[in-house]
Amino acid sequence: MSKILRVNMTDQKVKSEDVPEKYRLIGGRGLTSAITCDEVPPTCHPLGPNNKITFAPGIVTGSGAPTAGRLSVGCKSPLTGGIKEANSGGIASDKLARLGIKAIIVEGQPKDKGKFWVLKVNKDGAELMPAEAGWLGNGLYEAYPKMLKKFGEKVGIISIGVAGEMLMSMAGICVNDPENRPSRYAGRGGVGAVMGSKGLKAIIVDETGGSSVSLADSEAFNTGRKKLTDALRQHDITKPGGTLNTYGTAALVNVINEAGAFPTRNFSSGRFEGASKISGETINETCKKRGGVGATGHRGCTGCIIQCSNVYPKEDGTELVSCQEYESVWSLGANCGIDSLDVTGELVRLCNDYGLDTIEAGATIGVAMEAGLAKFGDGKKAIELMHEIGKGTPLGHILGGGAALTADTFGIVRCPTVKRQSMPAYEPRAIKGIGVTYATSTMGADHTSGYTIAPEILGVSGKMDPASKGVEKAEASRNFQYATAFIDSSGHCLFIAFAILDIPSGLEGMVEECNGVLGTNWTVDDVGRIGGDIVKMERAFNEAAGFTNVDDRIPEFMKYEMLPPHNVVYDVPDEVLDKVHNP
Amino acid sequence: MNKVEVRLFASLRKYHPSTEDSDAFVLELADGAKLGDLVEKLKIPRQEIGVLMANGKWQKEDYSLKDGDRIGLFPLIGGG
């Protein structure tokens, strides 16, 4: 019997509630967004007592479905001021689902500022206990082993780092990977600061005695699981030995760079001369050459059959970090003019340690470099700036507030944000459709919320000219935003999209798995409808929080600064942007 | 003759004509040669190619190569 845990941090009481009928057929992002919309006043202060933060596994998480271990974290964002869902892999979500927990809602605020608790969840229920001194104020590479020692090696840990404790807007929420590294993140939008504002350091999930999610229709589920598994094993991007498995997400570095859309030195160029040195190919070769613990095709999340993670070794073969992702080697690499994986690896490790979103962190250092705090390419100085954040110095607090706050502080016009959230690793001037998504997503600039890169650059799910700027881009972005909201609710990793967009039976399989768990009769035609309802609900929250279509815009500098090598500006008309949500 | 600069990525790197660890190499092709001729010259099976780019833009195999073109060939790539 699934349940919702309600954790009141004002009086440190935990209640178990039945799942209301209206939440029965949703999960993941659909559920976190519904709870945020139903229970959080849109105009509340994101770090005040009236915001709530919700954690939810997806519909099929914990069922044995492939690549379905995602955790959704939802709240009002201190970075954007709008609704937020950040999404993580790792091992905790599967455990929550196996304990029958559909969501954990954390509300209220303790009277004692600076005091932190840990929520322990197991088959018997949940309880809050004071966080031990050694878990606080330290990096997560130090805190995780201490928490594991206390709670056992097999627990899932959902925790903030010092950045979350200090309520910084670029603080993420960390989940341990299968080898218990603090390395998988619900990174974006400052969800870690909201968790910190509740005085909640960590959620410890002990699934001992739990069981697989119950199935309403096991035949439908098994049929669906097989179809999806077959599609994932067949598609060149997701199959064993395929692109993601061999090169990781950083396989994208070269293709986006070649397309002239790889943001370089704070979005001043679309091509980075050092791109190949930080590419997935180089990660793969270095892992082989240095040996030791180095590995590609590493599994970062429970039940994943794609396995796109890596463990990047130092020269002596010992571990530098897991994982060097595309977004991270871009933000902390090319965007800062840095062409060394040893430096990006160290910066990623610091983000993991302090509890930071690597995208926002790299974009912020890029802005700081533009402001003269360091020279582009100066890895040593970038590491020092990261330590400022970790130490919580006054400068560190400014940087920890993200790219927009840093740009405001230092008078930088070239600030690559939408709704104050930094753009990820695709230049909208060179790939217009992803700019439509950045502008109109309910989340602020976010590639995952409507990944038009697939047809615009990768030739997945058809082909679309990246330079076109008509209504077809609004339609493509809308369709991707809707489909993504469904996948984010299913509990599947968004990377299944590469296979299911090209292989129709894979898409059917995902829907049939959901039917198998829920007892619904959805078809593939319901995906867009259900996802669309989620996006519309999120957008209504943002409107009530004060957002209008004027907020759905790309930063002005991109409309008059030409981006090399194609020498293009962002010229998608506002009317096209407005058509995404008003077709 | 047209000289073009070629880059092969990810799983296509094994078709690099030399064993040198260089990213880019130069190929000479006859006037009028198409992108498809270049693919054939490198003996890359067509089904292994996901994306063909010339000067940072998608092209098809019937694209007519010009002197100084920058060519990139990729398998199907994904990430995020």
Short mmCIF file of N, CA, C and O in Angstrom, two decimals, chain A residues 76-136:
data_model
loop_
_atom_site.label_atom_id
_atom_site.label_comp_id
_atom_site.label_asym_id
_atom_site.label_seq_id
_atom_site.Cartn_x
_atom_site.Cartn_y
_atom_site.Cartn_z
N LYS A 76 9.24 25.50 -4.82
CA LYS A 76 9.43 26.80 -5.47
C LYS A 76 10.93 27.10 -5.42
O LYS A 76 11.56 26.95 -4.37
N SER A 77 11.48 27.53 -6.55
CA SER A 77 12.93 27.69 -6.67
C SER A 77 13.42 29.05 -6.16
O SER A 77 12.89 30.08 -6.56
N PRO A 78 14.46 29.05 -5.31
CA PRO A 78 15.05 30.32 -4.90
C PRO A 78 15.87 30.98 -6.01
O PRO A 78 16.16 32.17 -5.95
N LEU A 79 16.22 30.19 -7.04
CA LEU A 79 16.99 30.76 -8.15
C LEU A 79 16.07 31.46 -9.13
O LEU A 79 16.31 32.59 -9.53
N THR A 80 14.99 30.78 -9.54
CA THR A 80 14.13 31.34 -10.58
C THR A 80 12.93 32.09 -9.99
O THR A 80 12.33 32.92 -10.68
N GLY A 81 12.51 31.73 -8.79
CA GLY A 81 11.28 32.29 -8.25
C GLY A 81 10.04 31.60 -8.80
O GLY A 81 8.91 32.00 -8.52
N GLY A 82 10.25 30.56 -9.61
CA GLY A 82 9.13 29.81 -10.16
C GLY A 82 9.14 28.38 -9.65
O GLY A 82 9.93 28.01 -8.77
N ILE A 83 8.28 27.57 -10.25
CA ILE A 83 8.22 26.16 -9.83
C ILE A 83 9.49 25.45 -10.28
O ILE A 83 10.14 25.84 -11.26
N LYS A 84 9.85 24.41 -9.55
CA LYS A 84 11.06 23.67 -9.90
C LYS A 84 10.86 22.19 -9.71
O LYS A 84 10.24 21.74 -8.75
N GLU A 85 11.33 21.43 -10.70
CA GLU A 85 11.53 20.00 -10.51
C GLU A 85 12.94 19.71 -10.95
O GLU A 85 13.32 20.00 -12.09
N ALA A 86 13.76 19.21 -10.05
CA ALA A 86 15.11 18.75 -10.40
C ALA A 86 15.10 17.25 -10.21
O ALA A 86 14.39 16.73 -9.36
N ASN A 87 15.92 16.58 -11.00
CA ASN A 87 15.76 15.15 -11.19
C ASN A 87 17.11 14.47 -11.05
O ASN A 87 18.08 14.92 -11.64
N SER A 88 17.17 13.42 -10.25
CA SER A 88 18.46 12.77 -10.00
C SER A 88 18.40 11.27 -10.24
O SER A 88 17.35 10.64 -10.06
N GLY A 89 19.56 10.72 -10.56
CA GLY A 89 19.72 9.27 -10.58
C GLY A 89 20.23 8.81 -9.22
O GLY A 89 19.87 9.37 -8.20
N GLY A 90 21.09 7.80 -9.24
CA GLY A 90 21.59 7.25 -7.99
C GLY A 90 20.76 6.07 -7.53
O GLY A 90 20.05 5.44 -8.34
N ILE A 91 20.82 5.78 -6.24
CA ILE A 91 20.20 4.54 -5.76
C ILE A 91 19.02 4.76 -4.81
O ILE A 91 18.36 3.81 -4.42
N ALA A 92 18.75 6.01 -4.42
CA ALA A 92 17.76 6.23 -3.36
C ALA A 92 16.32 6.10 -3.82
O ALA A 92 15.46 5.63 -3.07
N SER A 93 16.03 6.50 -5.05
CA SER A 93 14.64 6.55 -5.50
C SER A 93 14.03 5.15 -5.55
O SER A 93 12.90 4.92 -5.12
N ASP A 94 14.79 4.21 -6.08
CA ASP A 94 14.33 2.82 -6.14
C ASP A 94 14.00 2.29 -4.74
O ASP A 94 13.01 1.59 -4.55
N LYS A 95 14.81 2.66 -3.77
CA LYS A 95 14.58 2.20 -2.39
C LYS A 95 13.31 2.83 -1.82
O LYS A 95 12.52 2.15 -1.15
N LEU A 96 13.11 4.12 -2.07
CA LEU A 96 11.88 4.77 -1.60
C LEU A 96 10.66 4.05 -2.17
O LEU A 96 9.70 3.76 -1.46
N ALA A 97 10.72 3.77 -3.48
CA ALA A 97 9.57 3.12 -4.13
C ALA A 97 9.33 1.73 -3.52
O ALA A 97 8.19 1.33 -3.33
N ARG A 98 10.40 1.02 -3.21
CA ARG A 98 10.26 -0.33 -2.65
C ARG A 98 9.75 -0.31 -1.21
O ARG A 98 9.33 -1.34 -0.68
N LEU A 99 9.81 0.84 -0.59
CA LEU A 99 9.20 0.99 0.74
C LEU A 99 7.74 1.45 0.64
O LEU A 99 7.10 1.72 1.65
N GLY A 100 7.26 1.57 -0.62
CA GLY A 100 5.87 1.99 -0.80
C GLY A 100 5.67 3.48 -0.60
O GLY A 100 4.55 3.93 -0.35
N ILE A 101 6.75 4.23 -0.70
CA ILE A 101 6.63 5.68 -0.48
C ILE A 101 6.45 6.39 -1.82
O ILE A 101 7.31 6.34 -2.69
N LYS A 102 5.31 7.00 -1.96
CA LYS A 102 5.00 7.70 -3.22
C LYS A 102 5.59 9.11 -3.20
O LYS A 102 5.96 9.64 -4.25
N ALA A 103 5.65 9.71 -2.03
CA ALA A 103 6.26 11.04 -1.92
C ALA A 103 6.60 11.33 -0.47
O ALA A 103 5.97 10.80 0.44
N ILE A 104 7.62 12.17 -0.29
CA ILE A 104 7.92 12.75 1.03
C ILE A 104 7.76 14.25 0.88
O ILE A 104 8.41 14.88 0.04
N ILE A 105 6.86 14.82 1.67
CA ILE A 105 6.64 16.27 1.64
C ILE A 105 7.27 16.87 2.90
O ILE A 105 6.93 16.46 4.01
N VAL A 106 8.20 17.78 2.71
CA VAL A 106 8.86 18.42 3.86
C VAL A 106 8.37 19.85 3.93
O VAL A 106 8.49 20.61 2.96
N GLU A 107 7.80 20.22 5.08
CA GLU A 107 7.17 21.55 5.21
C GLU A 107 7.57 22.21 6.52
O GLU A 107 8.22 21.60 7.37
N GLY A 108 7.16 23.47 6.67
CA GLY A 108 7.45 24.20 7.89
C GLY A 108 8.92 24.63 7.97
O GLY A 108 9.65 24.59 6.97
N GLN A 109 9.32 25.00 9.15
CA GLN A 109 10.70 25.48 9.33
C GLN A 109 11.03 25.46 10.82
O GLN A 109 10.22 25.92 11.63
N PRO A 110 12.17 24.94 11.21
CA PRO A 110 12.50 24.91 12.64
C PRO A 110 12.76 26.31 13.17
O PRO A 110 13.20 27.19 12.42
N LYS A 111 12.48 26.50 14.42
CA LYS A 111 12.71 27.82 15.02
C LYS A 111 14.20 28.08 15.19
O LYS A 111 14.66 29.22 15.09
N ASP A 112 14.94 27.03 15.47
CA ASP A 112 16.39 27.19 15.67
C ASP A 112 17.09 27.23 14.32
O ASP A 112 17.27 26.22 13.67
N LYS A 113 17.52 28.43 13.93
CA LYS A 113 18.25 28.55 12.66
C LYS A 113 19.62 27.88 12.81
O LYS A 113 20.27 27.97 13.84
N GLY A 114 20.02 27.22 11.75
CA GLY A 114 21.34 26.61 11.77
C GLY A 114 21.37 25.23 12.41
O GLY A 114 22.42 24.60 12.48
N LYS A 115 20.21 24.75 12.87
CA LYS A 115 20.16 23.40 13.41
C LYS A 115 19.66 22.46 12.32
O LYS A 115 18.77 22.82 11.55
N PHE A 116 20.26 21.29 12.25
CA PHE A 116 19.91 20.36 11.17
C PHE A 116 19.51 18.99 11.69
O PHE A 116 20.05 18.50 12.67
N TRP A 117 18.56 18.39 10.95
CA TRP A 117 18.08 17.05 11.27
C TRP A 117 18.32 16.11 10.09
O TRP A 117 18.59 16.55 8.97
N VAL A 118 18.21 14.84 10.39
CA VAL A 118 18.26 13.82 9.35
C VAL A 118 16.97 13.00 9.45
O VAL A 118 16.55 12.66 10.56
N LEU A 119 16.35 12.74 8.30
CA LEU A 119 15.14 11.93 8.29
C LEU A 119 15.51 10.50 7.93
O LEU A 119 16.09 10.25 6.87
N LYS A 120 15.21 9.59 8.84
CA LYS A 120 15.52 8.17 8.63
C LYS A 120 14.23 7.47 8.21
O LYS A 120 13.23 7.53 8.91
N VAL A 121 14.27 6.81 7.05
CA VAL A 121 13.07 6.17 6.52
C VAL A 121 13.35 4.67 6.36
O VAL A 121 14.36 4.29 5.75
N ASN A 122 12.48 3.84 6.92
CA ASN A 122 12.60 2.40 6.70
C ASN A 122 11.21 1.77 6.66
O ASN A 122 10.21 2.48 6.64
N LYS A 123 11.15 0.45 6.66
CA LYS A 123 9.84 -0.22 6.47
C LYS A 123 8.87 0.06 7.62
O LYS A 123 7.66 -0.07 7.46
N ASP A 124 9.41 0.43 8.76
CA ASP A 124 8.54 0.69 9.91
C ASP A 124 8.02 2.12 9.95
O ASP A 124 7.18 2.45 10.78
N GLY A 125 8.55 2.98 9.13
CA GLY A 125 8.10 4.37 9.15
C GLY A 125 9.26 5.33 8.98
O GLY A 125 10.25 5.01 8.30
N ALA A 126 9.14 6.48 9.62
CA ALA A 126 10.18 7.50 9.45
C ALA A 126 10.33 8.30 10.74
O ALA A 126 9.35 8.49 11.47
N GLU A 127 11.55 8.71 11.02
CA GLU A 127 11.76 9.56 12.19
C GLU A 127 12.87 10.57 11.92
O GLU A 127 13.78 10.33 11.14
N LEU A 128 12.74 11.70 12.60
CA LEU A 128 13.78 12.74 12.50
C LEU A 128 14.73 12.58 13.66
O LEU A 128 14.33 12.32 14.79
N MET A 129 16.01 12.74 13.36
CA MET A 129 17.01 12.76 14.43
C MET A 129 17.98 13.89 14.17
O MET A 129 18.19 14.28 13.02
N PRO A 130 18.56 14.45 15.22
CA PRO A 130 19.50 15.55 15.00
C PRO A 130 20.70 15.08 14.17
O PRO A 130 21.18 13.97 14.36
N ALA A 131 21.15 15.93 13.25
CA ALA A 131 22.34 15.59 12.46
C ALA A 131 23.56 15.64 13.37
O ALA A 131 23.66 16.54 14.22
N GLU A 132 24.46 14.69 13.21
CA GLU A 132 25.68 14.69 14.03
C GLU A 132 26.65 15.74 13.50
O GLU A 132 26.66 16.05 12.29
N ALA A 133 27.46 16.24 14.39
CA ALA A 133 28.36 17.35 14.03
C ALA A 133 29.24 17.01 12.83
O ALA A 133 29.46 17.84 11.95
N GLY A 134 29.72 15.78 12.75
CA GLY A 134 30.63 15.40 11.66
C GLY A 134 29.99 15.38 10.29
O GLY A 134 30.68 15.32 9.27
N TRP A 135 28.64 15.41 10.25
CA TRP A 135 27.97 15.39 8.94
C TRP A 135 27.80 16.80 8.41
O TRP A 135 27.45 16.98 7.24
N LEU A 136 27.96 17.79 9.25
CA LEU A 136 27.69 19.18 8.87
C LEU A 136 28.99 19.96 8.67
O LEU A 136 30.00 19.68 9.31
#
